[in-house]
N, CA, C and O of each residue as an XYZ file, in Angstrom:
524
protein
N     -29.359     19.329     -0.839
C     -27.927     19.385     -0.572
C     -27.196     18.451     -1.530
O     -27.694     17.383     -1.885
N     -26.010     18.875     -1.938
C     -25.205     18.116     -2.890
C     -24.462     16.992     -2.173
O     -23.876     17.210     -1.113
N     -24.487     15.802     -2.746
C     -23.795     14.662     -2.173
C     -22.284     14.841     -2.320
O     -21.814     15.364     -3.331
N     -21.525     14.407     -1.309
C     -20.069     14.500     -1.409
C     -19.488     13.315     -2.180
O     -18.313     13.326     -2.547
N     -20.311     12.294     -2.423
C     -19.846     11.131     -3.177
C     -20.102     11.391     -4.652
O     -21.246     11.598     -5.058
N     -19.034     11.383     -5.466
C     -19.216     11.663     -6.897
C     -19.988     10.542     -7.576
O     -19.990      9.409     -7.092
N     -20.645     10.846     -8.695
C     -21.378      9.803     -9.421
C     -20.419      8.738     -9.949
O     -19.211      8.963    -10.028
N     -20.966      7.582    -10.309
C     -20.159      6.431    -10.726
C     -19.219      6.765    -11.868
O     -18.076      6.307    -11.867
N     -19.655      7.540    -12.833
C     -18.794      7.832    -13.978
C     -17.573      8.655    -13.576
O     -16.550      8.611    -14.258
N     -17.666      9.403    -12.482
C     -16.509     10.165    -11.996
C     -15.612      9.322    -11.101
O     -14.436      9.646    -10.934
N     -16.142      8.243    -10.521
C     -15.355      7.408     -9.614
C     -14.481      6.404    -10.350
O     -13.609      5.793     -9.732
N     -14.683      6.215    -11.642
C     -13.911      5.220    -12.389
C     -12.418      5.461    -12.299
O     -11.642      4.508    -12.228
N     -12.006      6.704    -12.301
C     -10.577      7.052    -12.280
C     -10.102      7.491    -10.897
O      -9.011      8.044    -10.762
N     -10.900      7.252     -9.890
C     -10.581      7.753     -8.556
C      -9.238      7.230     -8.041
O      -8.491      7.982     -7.415
N      -8.922      5.972     -8.288
C      -7.650      5.427     -7.805
C      -6.474      6.108     -8.495
O      -5.461      6.400     -7.859
N      -6.607      6.360     -9.792
C      -5.544      7.052    -10.526
C      -5.419      8.502    -10.045
O      -4.312      9.027     -9.927
N      -6.538      9.131     -9.772
C      -6.510     10.511     -9.298
C      -5.880     10.589     -7.913
O      -5.119     11.513     -7.625
N      -6.197      9.615     -7.051
C      -5.583      9.582     -5.719
C      -4.081      9.348     -5.838
O      -3.293     10.015     -5.168
N      -3.680      8.400     -6.692
C      -2.253      8.125     -6.885
C      -1.532      9.351     -7.430
O      -0.417      9.656     -7.006
N      -2.153     10.047     -8.353
C      -1.560     11.250     -8.930
C      -1.359     12.324     -7.860
O      -0.315     12.973     -7.809
N      -2.359     12.502     -7.017
C      -2.256     13.473     -5.926
C      -1.125     13.099     -4.971
O      -0.334     13.954     -4.573
N      -1.052     11.834     -4.611
C      -0.046     11.361     -3.650
C       1.363     11.527     -4.216
O       2.260     12.010     -3.525
N       1.554     11.132     -5.460
C       2.875     11.207     -6.085
C       3.337     12.658     -6.233
O       4.522     12.949     -6.072
N       2.428     13.553     -6.531
C       2.807     14.952     -6.749
C       2.890     15.765     -5.459
O       3.268     16.936     -5.487
N       2.542     15.158     -4.341
C       2.556     15.873     -3.063
C       3.986     16.082     -2.558
O       4.849     15.235     -2.789
N       4.247     17.205     -1.868
C       5.575     17.405     -1.273
C       5.850     16.395     -0.152
O       7.007     16.085      0.130
N       4.797     15.886      0.483
C       4.933     14.862      1.527
C       4.013     13.699      1.163
O       2.892     13.612      1.664
N       4.493     12.792      0.276
C       3.634     11.712     -0.215
C       3.067     10.817      0.889
O       1.922     10.374      0.792
N       3.845     10.546      1.930
C       3.351      9.685      2.997
C       2.177     10.329      3.727
O       1.195      9.661      4.051
N       2.284     11.611      3.979
C       1.184     12.324      4.638
C      -0.039     12.380      3.728
O      -1.171     12.253      4.193
N       0.195     12.572      2.419
C      -0.923     12.598      1.469
C      -1.610     11.238      1.405
O      -2.838     11.161      1.369
N      -0.817     10.160      1.391
C      -1.385      8.808      1.385
C      -2.225      8.581      2.632
O      -3.329      8.041      2.558
N      -1.701      8.991      3.767
C      -2.431      8.849      5.033
C      -3.755      9.624      4.975
O      -4.803      9.112      5.367
N      -3.689     10.848      4.489
C      -4.897     11.670      4.420
C      -5.950     11.091      3.503
O      -7.132     11.068      3.845
N      -5.527     10.621      2.333
C      -6.482     10.053      1.382
C      -7.057      8.737      1.920
O      -8.266      8.513      1.864
N      -6.185      7.877      2.438
C      -6.666      6.562      2.873
C      -7.553      6.641      4.113
O      -8.455      5.820      4.278
N      -7.307      7.610      4.977
C      -8.113      7.717      6.189
C      -9.389      8.531      5.998
O     -10.294      8.488      6.831
N      -9.451      9.276      4.887
C     -10.603     10.159      4.691
C     -11.203     10.028      3.298
O     -11.764     10.993      2.779
N     -11.098      8.855      2.686
C     -11.521      8.715      1.299
C     -12.949      9.203      1.035
O     -13.154      9.942      0.071
N     -13.929      8.831      1.833
C     -15.279      9.317      1.514
C     -15.387     10.839      1.489
O     -16.121     11.396      0.673
N     -14.665     11.509      2.372
C     -14.785     12.961      2.411
C     -13.895     13.668      1.383
O     -14.137     14.836      1.081
N     -12.880     13.000      0.841
C     -12.035     13.628     -0.176
C     -12.344     13.122     -1.582
O     -11.749     13.602     -2.547
N     -13.252     12.173     -1.718
C     -13.560     11.580     -3.030
C     -14.012     12.635     -4.033
O     -13.597     12.605     -5.191
N     -14.851     13.558     -3.602
C     -15.349     14.575     -4.522
C     -14.202     15.448     -5.034
O     -14.136     15.751     -6.226
N     -13.305     15.851     -4.143
C     -12.147     16.655     -4.553
C     -11.227     15.867     -5.476
O     -10.718     16.405     -6.460
N     -11.013     14.589     -5.160
C     -10.165     13.744     -6.009
C     -10.722     13.625     -7.418
O      -9.967     13.594     -8.390
N     -12.042     13.558     -7.528
C     -12.656     13.364     -8.843
C     -12.422     14.552     -9.775
O     -12.622     14.439    -10.984
N     -11.999     15.685     -9.222
C     -11.717     16.870    -10.042
C     -10.259     16.968    -10.490
O      -9.905     17.875    -11.244
N      -9.414     16.048    -10.037
C      -7.994     16.078    -10.394
C      -7.807     15.535    -11.803
O      -8.330     14.475    -12.147
N      -7.055     16.273    -12.612
C      -6.741     15.836    -13.968
C      -5.517     14.917    -13.916
O      -4.515     15.237    -13.275
N      -5.611     13.783    -14.593
C      -4.507     12.828    -14.630
C      -3.681     13.104    -15.881
O      -4.219     13.179    -16.986
N      -2.378     13.254    -15.701
C      -1.514     13.532    -16.854
C      -1.408     12.300    -17.741
O      -1.531     11.167    -17.277
N      -1.177     12.543    -19.015
C      -1.068     11.449    -19.974
C       0.128     10.557    -19.635
O       0.055      9.338    -19.794
N       1.223     11.153    -19.170
C       2.404     10.360    -18.824
C       2.115      9.442    -17.635
O       2.621      8.322    -17.580
N       1.302      9.913    -16.682
C       0.935      9.086    -15.532
C       0.040      7.925    -15.971
O       0.195      6.804    -15.487
N      -0.891      8.191    -16.884
C      -1.745      7.132    -17.415
C      -0.916      6.096    -18.165
O      -1.156      4.895    -18.039
N       0.078      6.565    -18.959
C       0.959      5.649    -19.687
C       1.761      4.780    -18.725
O       1.938      3.584    -18.959
N       2.244      5.384    -17.646
C       3.004      4.640    -16.644
C       2.134      3.563    -15.996
O       2.584      2.435    -15.799
N       0.901      3.909    -15.667
C      -0.017      2.940    -15.058
C      -0.324      1.801    -16.027
O      -0.396      0.642    -15.621
N      -0.504      2.125    -17.296
C      -0.779      1.090    -18.297
C       0.425      0.161    -18.455
O       0.262     -1.054    -18.561
N       1.621      0.724    -18.470
C       2.836     -0.077    -18.568
C       2.973     -0.991    -17.356
O       3.315     -2.164    -17.500
N       2.709     -0.464    -16.168
C       2.800     -1.267    -14.944
C       1.774     -2.398    -14.959
O       2.077     -3.513    -14.534
N       0.575     -2.122    -15.440
C      -0.461     -3.147    -15.521
C      -0.071     -4.235    -16.511
O      -0.270     -5.421    -16.248
N       0.485     -3.828    -17.652
C       0.944     -4.806    -18.641
C       2.053     -5.674    -18.069
O       2.055     -6.889    -18.268
N       2.995     -5.062    -17.360
C       4.086     -5.809    -16.756
C       3.560     -6.783    -15.702
O       4.015     -7.924    -15.620
N       2.607     -6.330    -14.902
C       2.020     -7.198    -13.878
C       1.338     -8.399    -14.515
O       1.417     -9.509    -13.989
N       0.675     -8.189    -15.634
C       0.015     -9.295    -16.331
C       1.051    -10.281    -16.868
O       0.830    -11.492    -16.838
N       2.174     -9.771    -17.356
C       3.215    -10.639    -17.914
C       3.863    -11.516    -16.861
O       4.210    -12.664    -17.142
N       4.033    -10.997    -15.654
C       4.686    -11.774    -14.602
C       3.686    -12.538    -13.735
O       4.072    -13.180    -12.759
N       2.417    -12.470    -14.087
C       1.401    -13.232    -13.361
C       0.993    -12.615    -12.043
O       0.529    -13.329    -11.153
N       1.149    -11.316    -11.889
C       0.803    -10.653    -10.633
C      -0.635    -10.171    -10.605
O      -1.053     -9.548     -9.629
N      -1.392    -10.440    -11.638
C      -2.785     -9.999    -11.676
C      -3.640    -11.063    -11.006
O      -3.596    -12.235    -11.380
N      -4.406    -10.651    -10.029
C      -5.241    -11.583     -9.283
C      -6.582    -11.769     -9.967
O      -7.230    -10.784    -10.322
N      -7.016    -13.008    -10.161
C      -8.328    -13.236    -10.770
C      -9.435    -12.627     -9.915
O      -9.413    -12.725     -8.688
N     -10.385    -12.009    -10.571
C     -11.514    -11.430     -9.851
C     -11.292    -10.001     -9.400
O     -12.215     -9.368     -8.887
N     -10.112     -9.488     -9.575
C      -9.826     -8.119     -9.165
C      -9.579     -7.228    -10.360
O      -8.962     -6.173    -10.220
N     -10.042     -7.622    -11.526
C      -9.842     -6.814    -12.719
C      -8.384     -6.815    -13.114
O      -7.723     -7.852    -13.061
N      -7.882     -5.672    -13.507
C      -6.498     -5.562    -13.944
C      -5.549     -5.154    -12.826
O      -4.381     -4.869    -13.089
N      -6.019     -5.120    -11.595
C      -5.187     -4.615    -10.509
C      -4.219     -5.682    -10.012
O      -4.632     -6.785     -9.656
N      -2.946     -5.352     -9.990
C      -1.958     -6.229     -9.372
C      -2.113     -6.056     -7.862
O      -2.284     -4.940     -7.372
N      -2.054     -7.159     -7.138
C      -2.404     -7.081     -5.736
C      -1.530     -8.018     -4.932
O      -1.409     -9.194     -5.275
N      -0.928     -7.533     -3.890
C      -0.139     -8.368     -3.008
C       0.260     -7.580     -1.776
O       0.436     -6.362     -1.832
N       0.402     -8.283     -0.667
C       0.816     -7.658      0.579
C       1.932     -8.509      1.159
O       1.764     -9.714      1.347
N       3.066     -7.892      1.444
C       4.240     -8.622      1.883
C       4.804     -7.999      3.147
O       4.794     -6.780      3.316
N       5.300     -8.861      4.037
C       6.025     -8.434      5.219
C       7.387     -9.114      5.130
O       7.489    -10.329      5.303
N       8.431     -8.334      4.861
C       9.784     -8.879      4.677
C       9.792    -10.046      3.696
O      10.329    -11.114      3.986
N       9.197     -9.828      2.550
C       9.121    -10.794      1.446
C       8.221    -11.994      1.745
O       8.184    -12.941      0.959
N       7.513    -11.972      2.840
C       6.563    -13.047      3.162
C       5.175    -12.573      2.752
O       4.664    -11.580      3.269
N       4.572    -13.304      1.811
C       3.256    -12.888      1.335
C       2.189    -13.187      2.379
O       2.151    -14.267      2.968
N       1.337    -12.214      2.588
C       0.181    -12.376      3.466
C      -1.040    -12.249      2.567
O      -1.244    -11.216      1.930
N      -1.844    -13.294      2.517
C      -3.007    -13.311      1.639
C      -4.092    -12.424      2.240
O      -4.694    -12.758      3.260
N      -4.329    -11.286      1.588
C      -5.347    -10.370      2.108
C      -6.507    -10.207      1.133
O      -7.318     -9.291      1.270
N      -6.581    -11.099      0.151
C      -7.693    -11.017     -0.788
C      -8.966    -11.503     -0.109
O      -8.965    -12.486      0.632
N     -10.023    -10.803     -0.376
C     -11.314    -11.181      0.186
C     -11.822    -12.432     -0.488
O     -11.523    -12.608     -1.670
N     -12.548    -13.299      0.140
C     -13.042    -13.244      1.518
C     -12.119    -13.950      2.502
O     -12.489    -14.112      3.665
N     -10.934    -14.374      2.081
C     -10.104    -15.225      2.935
C      -9.142    -14.453      3.833
O      -8.326    -15.078      4.511
N      -9.202    -13.131      3.866
C      -8.277    -12.374      4.703
C      -8.490    -12.713      6.165
O      -9.610    -12.697      6.676
N      -7.383    -13.020      6.822
C      -7.424    -13.380      8.228
C      -6.464    -12.459      8.970
O      -5.249    -12.593      8.829
N      -6.985    -11.540      9.746
C      -6.156    -10.577     10.457
C      -5.218    -11.283     11.436
O      -4.142    -10.766     11.737
N      -5.611    -12.452     11.933
C      -4.761    -13.174     12.869
C      -3.531    -13.744     12.168
O      -2.469    -13.857     12.781
N      -3.661    -14.103     10.901
C      -2.499    -14.541     10.127
C      -1.501    -13.390     10.011
O      -0.298    -13.584     10.182
N      -2.004    -12.202      9.723
C      -1.140    -11.031      9.627
C      -0.456    -10.766     10.965
O       0.746    -10.506     11.000
N      -1.198    -10.829     12.055
C      -0.608    -10.619     13.379
C       0.466    -11.663     13.682
O       1.506    -11.331     14.252
N       0.224    -12.920     13.307
C       1.228    -13.965     13.528
C       2.496    -13.690     12.737
O       3.597    -13.863     13.260
N       2.363    -13.266     11.490
C       3.531    -12.947     10.670
C       4.298    -11.791     11.305
O       5.525    -11.837     11.386
N       3.592    -10.757     11.756
C       4.251     -9.619     12.398
C       4.959    -10.033     13.690
O       6.062     -9.562     13.966
N       4.344    -10.894     14.472
C       4.973    -11.386     15.706
C       6.225    -12.206     15.395
O       7.248    -12.073     16.068
N       6.134    -13.061     14.362
C       7.294    -13.858     13.979
C       8.438    -12.963     13.511
O       9.593    -13.201     13.864
N       8.129    -11.943     12.727
C       9.163    -11.018     12.268
C       9.764    -10.244     13.438
O      10.970    -10.000     13.469
N       8.928     -9.858     14.396
C       9.417     -9.167     15.583
C      10.371    -10.071     16.371
O      11.410     -9.611     16.842
N      10.024    -11.352     16.514
C      10.888    -12.294     17.231
C      12.224    -12.456     16.516
O      13.268    -12.526     17.163
N      12.199    -12.515     15.196
C      13.443    -12.630     14.421
C      14.326    -11.408     14.659
O      15.533    -11.541     14.863
N      13.725    -10.221     14.633
C      14.491     -8.994     14.863
C      15.056     -8.932     16.277
O      16.187     -8.487     16.476
N      14.278     -9.374     17.254
C      14.769     -9.376     18.638
C      15.936    -10.348     18.799
O      16.915    -10.035     19.477
N      15.837    -11.529     18.178
C      16.936    -12.497     18.232
C      18.175    -11.944     17.544
O      19.291    -12.143     18.023
N      17.994    -11.265     16.446
C      19.112    -10.656     15.740
C      19.782     -9.594     16.608
O      21.009     -9.506     16.672
N      18.963     -8.799     17.268
C      19.508     -7.756     18.134
C      20.323     -8.368     19.272
O      21.403     -7.874     19.596
N      19.816     -9.434     19.874
C      20.513    -10.094     20.979
C      21.838    -10.681     20.502
O      22.841    -10.609     21.213
N      21.849    -11.256     19.316
C      23.077    -11.883     18.822
C      24.096    -10.868     18.317
O      25.294    -11.149     18.328
N      23.647     -9.695     17.875
C      24.557     -8.695     17.318
C      25.059     -7.720     18.386
O      26.137     -7.146     18.236
N      24.309     -7.531     19.435
C      24.661     -6.542     20.462
C      26.073     -6.729     21.015
O      26.791     -5.734     21.122
N      26.528     -7.954     21.381
C      27.904     -8.095     21.885
C      28.965     -7.637     20.867
O      29.962     -7.015     21.233
N      28.736     -7.950     19.613
C      29.686     -7.530     18.582
C      29.710     -6.016     18.458
O      30.774     -5.436     18.243
N      28.572     -5.368     18.588
C      28.518     -3.913     18.534
C      29.244     -3.270     19.698
O      29.898     -2.242     19.524
N      29.140     -3.863     20.902
C      29.831     -3.339     22.063
C      31.341     -3.427     21.877
O      32.073     -2.492     22.202
N      31.801     -4.564     21.348
C      33.230     -4.740     21.087
C      33.707     -3.733     20.053
O      34.755     -3.110     20.222
N      32.940     -3.575     18.986
C      33.314     -2.630     17.925
C      33.340     -1.203     18.471
O      34.193     -0.410     18.072
N      32.437     -0.870     19.360
C      32.392      0.487     19.928
C      33.635      0.752     20.798
O      34.158      1.866     20.810
N      34.095     -0.261     21.514
C      35.295     -0.084     22.351
C      36.554      0.000     21.514
O      37.492      0.713     21.871
N      36.586     -0.719     20.408
C      37.762     -0.713     19.532
C      37.889      0.627     18.821
O      38.996      1.136     18.643
N      36.786      1.186     18.423
C      36.810      2.472     17.706
C      36.973      3.565     18.701
O      37.020      4.737     18.328
């Protein structure tokens, strides 16, 4: 039986092929969800996608820009890497990723939004009566 995992030489461009598929999809969010949740089972299909030269040029330009602004993380090759919640960086690089740190940031952001809602609600009620 044929393996569904493509050989190493075909996996080199897998991230670019996945990005190309997602960008060209009529519903990019659904395509991203499908690829990210089913990568092992879609890897073989992704490896058959041809990447356009313009897409490769765009990726190279983005990588060069990331290197210029210092967004390239040591040990991760040329990949720019960062995870942010409302401009707050959450360090998710291995091995130091702490899911509890992420949960704390999300809880803090939720509390900020709830406080904002409580403080703005009276003004919204007044504005609704005036209009």
